[in-house]
Coordinates of N, CA and C in Angstrom, one line a residue:
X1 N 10.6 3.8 -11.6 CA 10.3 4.3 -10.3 C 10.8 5.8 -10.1
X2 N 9.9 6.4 -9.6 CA 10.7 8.1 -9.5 C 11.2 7.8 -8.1
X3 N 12.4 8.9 -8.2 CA 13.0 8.9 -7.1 C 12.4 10.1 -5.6
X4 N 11.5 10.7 -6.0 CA 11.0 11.6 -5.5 C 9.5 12.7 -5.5
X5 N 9.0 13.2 -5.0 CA 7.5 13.5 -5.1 C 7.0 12.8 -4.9
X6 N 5.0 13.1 -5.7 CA 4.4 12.7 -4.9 C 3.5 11.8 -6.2
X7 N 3.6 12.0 -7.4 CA 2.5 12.1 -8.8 C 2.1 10.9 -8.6
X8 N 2.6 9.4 -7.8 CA 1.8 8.6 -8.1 C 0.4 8.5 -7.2
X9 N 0.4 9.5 -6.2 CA -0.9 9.6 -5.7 C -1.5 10.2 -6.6
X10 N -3.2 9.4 -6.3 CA -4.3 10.1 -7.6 C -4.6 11.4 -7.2
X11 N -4.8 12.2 -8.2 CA -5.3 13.0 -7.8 C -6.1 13.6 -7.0
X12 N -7.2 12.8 -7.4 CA -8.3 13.1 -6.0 C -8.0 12.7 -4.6
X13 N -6.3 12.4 -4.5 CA -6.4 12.8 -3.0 C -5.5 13.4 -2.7
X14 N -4.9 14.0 -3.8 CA -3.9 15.5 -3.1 C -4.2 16.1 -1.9
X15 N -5.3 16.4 -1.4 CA -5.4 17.4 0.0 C -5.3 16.5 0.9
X16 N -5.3 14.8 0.6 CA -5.8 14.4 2.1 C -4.5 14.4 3.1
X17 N -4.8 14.2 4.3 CA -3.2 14.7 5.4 C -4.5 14.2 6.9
X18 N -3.9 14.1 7.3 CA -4.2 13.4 8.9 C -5.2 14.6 9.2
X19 N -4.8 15.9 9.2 CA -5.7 16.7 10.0 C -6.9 16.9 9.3
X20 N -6.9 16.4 8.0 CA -8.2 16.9 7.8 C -9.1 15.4 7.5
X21 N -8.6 14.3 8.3 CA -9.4 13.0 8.6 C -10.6 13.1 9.6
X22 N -11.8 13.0 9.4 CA -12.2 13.4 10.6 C -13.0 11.8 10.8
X23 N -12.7 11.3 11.7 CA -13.4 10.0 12.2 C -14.6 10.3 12.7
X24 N -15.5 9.5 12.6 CA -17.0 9.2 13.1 C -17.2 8.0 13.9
X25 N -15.9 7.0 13.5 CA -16.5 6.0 14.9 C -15.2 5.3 15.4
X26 N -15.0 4.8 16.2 CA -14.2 4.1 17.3 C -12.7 3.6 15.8
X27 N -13.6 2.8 15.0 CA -12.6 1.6 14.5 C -11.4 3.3 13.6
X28 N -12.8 4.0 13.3 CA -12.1 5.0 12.5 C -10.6 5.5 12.9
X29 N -10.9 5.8 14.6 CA -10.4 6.5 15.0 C -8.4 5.6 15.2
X30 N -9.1 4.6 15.4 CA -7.9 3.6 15.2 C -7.1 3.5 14.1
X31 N -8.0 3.7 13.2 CA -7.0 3.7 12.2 C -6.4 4.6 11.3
X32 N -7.1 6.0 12.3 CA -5.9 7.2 12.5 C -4.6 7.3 12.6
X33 N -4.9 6.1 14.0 CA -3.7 6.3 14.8 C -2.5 5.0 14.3
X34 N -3.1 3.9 13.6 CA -2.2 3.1 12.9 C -1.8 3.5 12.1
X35 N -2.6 4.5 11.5 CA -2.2 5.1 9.8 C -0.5 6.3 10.4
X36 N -0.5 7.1 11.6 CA 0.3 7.8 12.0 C 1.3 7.2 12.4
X37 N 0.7 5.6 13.2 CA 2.4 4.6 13.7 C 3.0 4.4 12.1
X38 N 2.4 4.4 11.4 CA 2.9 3.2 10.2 C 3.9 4.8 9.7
X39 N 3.2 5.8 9.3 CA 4.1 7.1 8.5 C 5.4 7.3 9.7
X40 N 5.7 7.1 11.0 CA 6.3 7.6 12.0 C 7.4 6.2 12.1
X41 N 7.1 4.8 11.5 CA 7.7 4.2 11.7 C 7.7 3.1 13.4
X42 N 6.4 3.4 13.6 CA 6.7 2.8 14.9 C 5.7 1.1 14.8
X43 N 5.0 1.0 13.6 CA 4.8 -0.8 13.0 C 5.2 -0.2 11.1
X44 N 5.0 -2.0 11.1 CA 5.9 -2.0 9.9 C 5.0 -2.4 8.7
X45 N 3.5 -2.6 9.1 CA 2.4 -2.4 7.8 C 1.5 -2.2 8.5
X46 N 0.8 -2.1 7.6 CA -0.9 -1.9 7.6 C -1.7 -2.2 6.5
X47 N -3.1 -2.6 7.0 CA -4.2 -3.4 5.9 C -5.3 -3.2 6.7
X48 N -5.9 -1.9 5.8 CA -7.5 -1.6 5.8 C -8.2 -1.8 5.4
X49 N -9.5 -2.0 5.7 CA -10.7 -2.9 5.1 C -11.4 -2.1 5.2
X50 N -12.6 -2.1 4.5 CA -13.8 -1.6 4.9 C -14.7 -1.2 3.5
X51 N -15.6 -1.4 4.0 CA -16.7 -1.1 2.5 C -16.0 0.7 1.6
X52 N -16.6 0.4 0.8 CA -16.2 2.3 0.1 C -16.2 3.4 1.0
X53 N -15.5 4.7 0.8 CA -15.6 5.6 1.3 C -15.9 6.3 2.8
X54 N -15.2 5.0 3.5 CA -15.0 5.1 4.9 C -13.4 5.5 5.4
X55 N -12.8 6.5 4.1 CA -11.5 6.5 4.6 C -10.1 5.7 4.1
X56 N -10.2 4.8 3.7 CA -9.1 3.7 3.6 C -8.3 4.5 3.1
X57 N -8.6 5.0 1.8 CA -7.7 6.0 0.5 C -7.1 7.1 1.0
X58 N -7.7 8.0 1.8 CA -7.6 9.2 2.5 C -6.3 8.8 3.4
X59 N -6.7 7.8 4.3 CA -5.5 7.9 5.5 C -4.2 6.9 4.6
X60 N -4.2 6.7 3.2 CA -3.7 6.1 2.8 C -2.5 7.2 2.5
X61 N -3.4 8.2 1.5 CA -2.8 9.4 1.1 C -2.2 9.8 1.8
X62 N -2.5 9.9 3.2 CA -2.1 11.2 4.5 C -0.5 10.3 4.7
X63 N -0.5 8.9 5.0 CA 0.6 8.6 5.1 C 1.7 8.8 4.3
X64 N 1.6 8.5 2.7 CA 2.3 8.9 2.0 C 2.8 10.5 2.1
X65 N 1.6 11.3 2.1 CA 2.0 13.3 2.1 C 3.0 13.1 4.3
X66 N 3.0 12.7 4.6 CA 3.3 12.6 5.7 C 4.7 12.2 5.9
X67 N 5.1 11.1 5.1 CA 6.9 10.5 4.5 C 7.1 11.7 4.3
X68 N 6.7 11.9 3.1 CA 7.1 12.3 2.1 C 7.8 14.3 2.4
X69 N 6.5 14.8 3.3 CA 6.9 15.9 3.9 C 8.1 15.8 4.8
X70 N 8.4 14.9 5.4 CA 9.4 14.5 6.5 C 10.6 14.1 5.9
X71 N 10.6 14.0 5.0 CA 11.9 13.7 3.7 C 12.3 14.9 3.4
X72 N 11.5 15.2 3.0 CA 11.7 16.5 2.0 C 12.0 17.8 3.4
X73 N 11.7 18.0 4.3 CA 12.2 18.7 5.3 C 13.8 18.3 6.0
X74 N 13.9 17.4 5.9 CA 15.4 16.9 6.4 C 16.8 17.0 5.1
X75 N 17.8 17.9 5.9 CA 18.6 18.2 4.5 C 19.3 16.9 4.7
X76 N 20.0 17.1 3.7 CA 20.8 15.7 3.1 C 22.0 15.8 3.7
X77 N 22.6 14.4 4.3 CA 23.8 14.5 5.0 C 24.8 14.5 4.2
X78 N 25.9 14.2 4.8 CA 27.3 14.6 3.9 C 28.6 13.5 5.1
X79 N 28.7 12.4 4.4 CA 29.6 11.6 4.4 C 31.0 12.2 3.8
X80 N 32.3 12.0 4.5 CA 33.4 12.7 4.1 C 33.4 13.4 2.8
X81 N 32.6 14.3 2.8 CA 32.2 15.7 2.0 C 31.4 14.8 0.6
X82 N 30.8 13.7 0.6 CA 30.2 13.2 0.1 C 28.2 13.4 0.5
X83 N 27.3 13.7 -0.4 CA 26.0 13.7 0.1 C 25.9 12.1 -0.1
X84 N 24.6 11.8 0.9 CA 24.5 10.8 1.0 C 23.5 10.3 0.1
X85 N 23.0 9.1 -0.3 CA 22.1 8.9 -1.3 C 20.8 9.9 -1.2
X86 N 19.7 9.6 -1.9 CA 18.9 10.0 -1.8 C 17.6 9.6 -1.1
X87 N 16.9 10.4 -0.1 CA 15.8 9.3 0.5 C 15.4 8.8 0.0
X88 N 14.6 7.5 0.2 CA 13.1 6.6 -0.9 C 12.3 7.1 -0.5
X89 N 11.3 7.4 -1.4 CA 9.8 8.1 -1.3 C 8.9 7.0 -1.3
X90 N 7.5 7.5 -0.7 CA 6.5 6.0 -1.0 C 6.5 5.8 -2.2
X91 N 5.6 4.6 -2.8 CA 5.0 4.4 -4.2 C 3.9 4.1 -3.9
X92 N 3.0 4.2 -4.4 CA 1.8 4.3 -4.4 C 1.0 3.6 -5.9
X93 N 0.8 2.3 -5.6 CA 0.3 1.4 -6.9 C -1.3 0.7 -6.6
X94 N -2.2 1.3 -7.4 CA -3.5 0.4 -7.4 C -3.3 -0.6 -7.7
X95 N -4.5 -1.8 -7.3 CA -3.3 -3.3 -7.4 C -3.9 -3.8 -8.8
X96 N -5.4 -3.0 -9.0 CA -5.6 -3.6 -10.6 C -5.0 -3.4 -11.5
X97 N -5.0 -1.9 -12.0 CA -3.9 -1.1 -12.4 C -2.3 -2.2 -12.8
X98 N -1.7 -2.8 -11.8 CA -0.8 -3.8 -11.5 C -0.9 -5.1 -12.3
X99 N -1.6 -5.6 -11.4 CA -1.9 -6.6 -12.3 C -2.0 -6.6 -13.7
X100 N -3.1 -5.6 -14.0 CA -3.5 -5.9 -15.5 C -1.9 -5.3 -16.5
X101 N -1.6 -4.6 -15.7 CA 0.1 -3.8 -16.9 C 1.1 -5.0 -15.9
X102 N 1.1 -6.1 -15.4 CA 1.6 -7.0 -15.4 C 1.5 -8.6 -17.1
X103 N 0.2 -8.0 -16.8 CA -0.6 -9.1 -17.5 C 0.8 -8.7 -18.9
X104 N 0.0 -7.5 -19.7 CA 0.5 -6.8 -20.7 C 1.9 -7.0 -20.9
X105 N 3.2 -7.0 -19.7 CA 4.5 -7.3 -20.0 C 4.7 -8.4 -20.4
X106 N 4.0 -9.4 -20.3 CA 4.1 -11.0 -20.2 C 4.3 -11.5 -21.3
X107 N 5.1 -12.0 -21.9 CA 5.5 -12.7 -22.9 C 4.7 -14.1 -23.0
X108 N 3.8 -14.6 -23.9 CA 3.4 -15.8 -23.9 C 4.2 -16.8 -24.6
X109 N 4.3 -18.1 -24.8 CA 4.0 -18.8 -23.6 C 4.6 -18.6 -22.4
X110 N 3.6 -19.4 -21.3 CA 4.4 -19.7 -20.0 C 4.3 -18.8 -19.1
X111 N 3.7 -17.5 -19.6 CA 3.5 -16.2 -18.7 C 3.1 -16.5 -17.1
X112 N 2.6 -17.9 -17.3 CA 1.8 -17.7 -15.3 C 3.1 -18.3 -14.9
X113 N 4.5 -18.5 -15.3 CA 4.8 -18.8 -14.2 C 6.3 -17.8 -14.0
X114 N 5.9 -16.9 -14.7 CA 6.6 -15.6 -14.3 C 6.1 -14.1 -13.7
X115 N 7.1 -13.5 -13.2 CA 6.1 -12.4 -12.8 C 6.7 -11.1 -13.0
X116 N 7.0 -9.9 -13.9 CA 7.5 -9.3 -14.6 C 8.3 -8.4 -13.3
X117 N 9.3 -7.1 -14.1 CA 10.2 -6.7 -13.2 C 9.2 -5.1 -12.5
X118 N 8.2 -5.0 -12.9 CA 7.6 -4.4 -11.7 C 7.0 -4.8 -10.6
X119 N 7.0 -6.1 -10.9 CA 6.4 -6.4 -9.4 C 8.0 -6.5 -8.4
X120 N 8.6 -6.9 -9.4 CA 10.0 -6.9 -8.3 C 10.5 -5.8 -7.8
X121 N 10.5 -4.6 -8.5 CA 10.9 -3.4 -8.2 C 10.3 -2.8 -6.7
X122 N 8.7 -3.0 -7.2 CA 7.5 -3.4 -5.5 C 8.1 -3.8 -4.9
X123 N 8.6 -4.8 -4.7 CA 8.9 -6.1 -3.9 C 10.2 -5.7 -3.1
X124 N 10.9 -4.9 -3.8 CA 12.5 -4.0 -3.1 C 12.7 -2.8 -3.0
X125 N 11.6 -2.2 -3.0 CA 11.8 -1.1 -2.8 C 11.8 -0.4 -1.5
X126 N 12.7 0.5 -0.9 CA 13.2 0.9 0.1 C 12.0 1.5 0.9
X127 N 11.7 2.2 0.4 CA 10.3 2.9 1.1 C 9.2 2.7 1.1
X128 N 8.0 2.9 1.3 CA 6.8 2.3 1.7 C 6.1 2.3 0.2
X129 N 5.2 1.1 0.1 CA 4.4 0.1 -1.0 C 3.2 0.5 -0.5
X130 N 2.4 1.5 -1.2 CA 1.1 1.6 -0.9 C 0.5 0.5 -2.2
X131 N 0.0 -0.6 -1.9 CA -1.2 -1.6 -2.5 C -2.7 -1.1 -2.2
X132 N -3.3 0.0 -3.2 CA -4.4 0.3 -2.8 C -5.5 -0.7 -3.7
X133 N -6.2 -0.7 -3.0 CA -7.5 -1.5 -3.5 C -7.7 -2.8 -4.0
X134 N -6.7 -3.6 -3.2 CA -6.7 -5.0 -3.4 C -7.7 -6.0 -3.1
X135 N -8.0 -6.2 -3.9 CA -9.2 -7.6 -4.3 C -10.5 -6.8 -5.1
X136 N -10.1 -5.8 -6.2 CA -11.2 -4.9 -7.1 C -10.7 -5.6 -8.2
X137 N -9.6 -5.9 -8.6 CA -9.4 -7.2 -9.8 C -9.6 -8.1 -9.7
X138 N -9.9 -9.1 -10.9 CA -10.1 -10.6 -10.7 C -9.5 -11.6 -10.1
X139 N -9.5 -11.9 -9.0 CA -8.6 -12.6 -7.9 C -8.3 -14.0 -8.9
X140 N -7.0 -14.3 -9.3 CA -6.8 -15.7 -10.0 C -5.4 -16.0 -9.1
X141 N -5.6 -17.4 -9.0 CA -3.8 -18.1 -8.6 C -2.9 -17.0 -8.7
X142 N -2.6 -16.8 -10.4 CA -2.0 -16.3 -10.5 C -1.3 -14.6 -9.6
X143 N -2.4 -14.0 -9.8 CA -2.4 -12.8 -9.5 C -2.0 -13.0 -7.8
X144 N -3.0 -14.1 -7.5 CA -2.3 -14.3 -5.6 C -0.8 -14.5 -5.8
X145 N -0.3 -15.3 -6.5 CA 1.0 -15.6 -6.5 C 1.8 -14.4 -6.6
X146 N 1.4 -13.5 -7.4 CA 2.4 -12.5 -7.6 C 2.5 -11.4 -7.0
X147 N 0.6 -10.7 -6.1 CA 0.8 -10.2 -5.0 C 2.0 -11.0 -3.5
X148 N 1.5 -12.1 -3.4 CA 2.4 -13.0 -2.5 C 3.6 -12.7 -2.5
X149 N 4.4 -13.0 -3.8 CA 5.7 -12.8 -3.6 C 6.4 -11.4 -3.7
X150 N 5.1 -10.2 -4.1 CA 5.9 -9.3 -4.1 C 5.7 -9.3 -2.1
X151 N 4.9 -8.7 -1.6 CA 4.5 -8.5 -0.3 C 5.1 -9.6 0.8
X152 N 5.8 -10.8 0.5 CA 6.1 -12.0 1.4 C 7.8 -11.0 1.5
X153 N 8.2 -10.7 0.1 CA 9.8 -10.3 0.4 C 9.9 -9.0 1.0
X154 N 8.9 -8.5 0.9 CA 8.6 -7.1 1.8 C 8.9 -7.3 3.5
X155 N 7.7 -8.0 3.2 CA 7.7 -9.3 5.2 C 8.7 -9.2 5.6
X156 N 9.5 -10.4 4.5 CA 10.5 -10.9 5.2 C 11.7 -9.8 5.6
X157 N 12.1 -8.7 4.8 CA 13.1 -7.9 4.7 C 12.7 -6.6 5.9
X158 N 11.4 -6.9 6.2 CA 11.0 -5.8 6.9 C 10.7 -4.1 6.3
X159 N 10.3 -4.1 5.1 CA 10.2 -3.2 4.2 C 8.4 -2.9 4.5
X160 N 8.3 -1.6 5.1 CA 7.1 -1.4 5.4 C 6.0 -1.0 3.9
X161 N 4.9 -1.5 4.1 CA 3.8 -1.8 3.5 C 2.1 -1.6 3.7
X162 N 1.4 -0.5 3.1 CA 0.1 -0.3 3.4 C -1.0 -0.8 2.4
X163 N -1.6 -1.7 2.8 CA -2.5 -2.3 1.7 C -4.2 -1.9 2.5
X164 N -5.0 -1.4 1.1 CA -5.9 -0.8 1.5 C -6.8 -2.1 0.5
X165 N -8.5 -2.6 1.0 CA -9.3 -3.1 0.7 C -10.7 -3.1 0.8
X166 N -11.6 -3.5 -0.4 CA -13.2 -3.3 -0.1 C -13.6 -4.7 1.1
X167 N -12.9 -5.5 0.4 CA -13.0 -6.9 0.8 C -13.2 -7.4 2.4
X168 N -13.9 -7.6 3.3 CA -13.9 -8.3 5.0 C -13.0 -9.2 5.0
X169 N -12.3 -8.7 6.5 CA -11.6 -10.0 7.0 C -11.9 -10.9 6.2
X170 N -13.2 -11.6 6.3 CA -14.1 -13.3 6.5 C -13.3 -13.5 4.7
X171 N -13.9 -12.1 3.7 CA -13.7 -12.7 2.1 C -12.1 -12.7 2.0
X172 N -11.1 -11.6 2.5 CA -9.9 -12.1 2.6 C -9.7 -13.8 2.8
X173 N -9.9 -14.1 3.9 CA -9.3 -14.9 4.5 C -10.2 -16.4 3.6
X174 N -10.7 -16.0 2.5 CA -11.2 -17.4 1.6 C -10.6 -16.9 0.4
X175 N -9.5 -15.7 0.2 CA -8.9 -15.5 -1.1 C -7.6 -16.0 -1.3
X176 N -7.4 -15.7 -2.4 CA -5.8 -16.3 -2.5 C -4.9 -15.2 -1.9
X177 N -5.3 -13.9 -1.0 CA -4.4 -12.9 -0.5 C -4.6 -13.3 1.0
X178 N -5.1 -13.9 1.4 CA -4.7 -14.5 3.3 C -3.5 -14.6 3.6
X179 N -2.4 -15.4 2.7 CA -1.3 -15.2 3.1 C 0.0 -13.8 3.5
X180 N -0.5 -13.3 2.1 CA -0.2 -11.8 2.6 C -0.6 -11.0 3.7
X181 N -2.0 -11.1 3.6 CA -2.7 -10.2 4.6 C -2.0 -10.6 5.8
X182 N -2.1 -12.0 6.3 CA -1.5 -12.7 7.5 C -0.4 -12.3 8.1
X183 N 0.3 -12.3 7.1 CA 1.8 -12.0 7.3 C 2.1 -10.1 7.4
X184 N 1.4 -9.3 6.7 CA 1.5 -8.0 6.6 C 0.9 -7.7 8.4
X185 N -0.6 -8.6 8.9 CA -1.0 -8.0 10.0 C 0.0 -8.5 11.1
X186 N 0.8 -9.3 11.1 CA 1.9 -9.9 12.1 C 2.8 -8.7 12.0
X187 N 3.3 -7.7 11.1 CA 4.0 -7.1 11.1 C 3.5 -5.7 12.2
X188 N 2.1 -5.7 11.9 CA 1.5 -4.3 11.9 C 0.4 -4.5 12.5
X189 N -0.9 -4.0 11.6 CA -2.4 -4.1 12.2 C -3.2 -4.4 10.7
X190 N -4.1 -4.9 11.1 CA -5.0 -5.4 10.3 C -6.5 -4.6 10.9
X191 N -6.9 -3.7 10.4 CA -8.5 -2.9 11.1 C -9.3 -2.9 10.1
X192 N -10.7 -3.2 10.6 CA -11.8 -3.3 9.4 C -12.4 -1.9 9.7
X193 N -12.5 -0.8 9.0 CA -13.0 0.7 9.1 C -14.7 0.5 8.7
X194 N -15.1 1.1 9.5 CA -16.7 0.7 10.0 C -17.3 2.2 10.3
X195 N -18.3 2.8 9.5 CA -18.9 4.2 9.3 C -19.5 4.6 8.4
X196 N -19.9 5.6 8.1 CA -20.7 6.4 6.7 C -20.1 6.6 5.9
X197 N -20.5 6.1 4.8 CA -19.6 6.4 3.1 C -19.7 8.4 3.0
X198 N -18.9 8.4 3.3 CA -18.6 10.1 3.2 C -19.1 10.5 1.6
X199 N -18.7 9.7 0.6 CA -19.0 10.7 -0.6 C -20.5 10.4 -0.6
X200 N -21.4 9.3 0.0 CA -22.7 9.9 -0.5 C -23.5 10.3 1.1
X201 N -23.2 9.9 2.1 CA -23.8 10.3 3.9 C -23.1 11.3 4.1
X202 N -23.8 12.9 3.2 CA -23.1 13.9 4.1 C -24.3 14.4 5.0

């Protein structure tokens, strides 16, 4: 885990940042404004829905460049002439990405009923867990299990969390990630983003 910057965002959304989000409809605009409580600290996740290219990734990014700027602008204190640790920065992990270099660490036999030490690292890490594009891998037990337990100790610890998806409420809530989701929107908001696919409705 790096301790700072920005590299695990992809590339293609280096520029994105709140001001240059431009909403087209109501739910959009909402989840502007959840995307700005979540960077500002005022809820403690968020879980975006919505078909492709309506945003999710973008206000995803904006949150992360948004910490991250706000970190990096504040000097570091100094405890009896000691600096104090170092901020935590987001991380930012596609969940297939995860999974599958989950899969890969796994020692056979017995692999499903372990879940290797990056999902745990996820799972405690001080600063914000971007889970982008969860339910684009093969949804199995397993894999629910091990988003679950990373994102349940998140919950519980109060460790804030933005999970982004292609997937509707209705297919969530018949996957093996309902539990998470459930528990991430009790913390925060749960908004289905509803509008024109920007990369191909210009």
């Amino acid at each position: 885990m790096r301790s700072g910057g920005s590299n695990r965002v992809p590339p293609r959304y280096t520029e994105c940042r709140f001001p240059t989000f431009a909403p087209k409809t109501t739910s959009q605009e909402r989840a502007l404004t959840a995307a700005q409580h979540l960077a500002n600290g005022t809820i403690g996740s968020l879980v975006l829905v919505g078909r492709p290219g309506v945003g999710k990734s973008h206000l995803a990014a904006a949150v992360v460049r948004d910490i991250e700027e706000r970190l990096l602008a504040t000097p570091a204190d100094e405890i009896d002439g000691r600096v104090a640790p170092q901020p935590t920065y987001p991380v930012w992990q596609n969940v297939a990405d995860l999974v599958i270099g989950l899969r890969m660490e796994l020692d056979l036999p017995g692999w499903e009923r372990e879940y290797a030490g990056t999902a745990r690292t996820l799972g405690r890490w001080r600063g914000l867990v971007v889970l982008d594009d969860l339910g684009r891998e093969k949804s199995t037990d397993w894999s629910g299990e091990v988003i679950y337990a990373l994102c349940n100790h998140r919950y519980e610890q109060r460790l804030p969390t933005l999970v982004t998806s292609n997937l509707t409420p209705n297919d969530l809530a018949l996957s093996p990630y309902w539990p998470v989701i459930s528990r991430l929107a009790e913390d925060g908001e749960l908004i289905e983003i509803t509008g024109p696919d920007h990369r191909v409705d210009r």
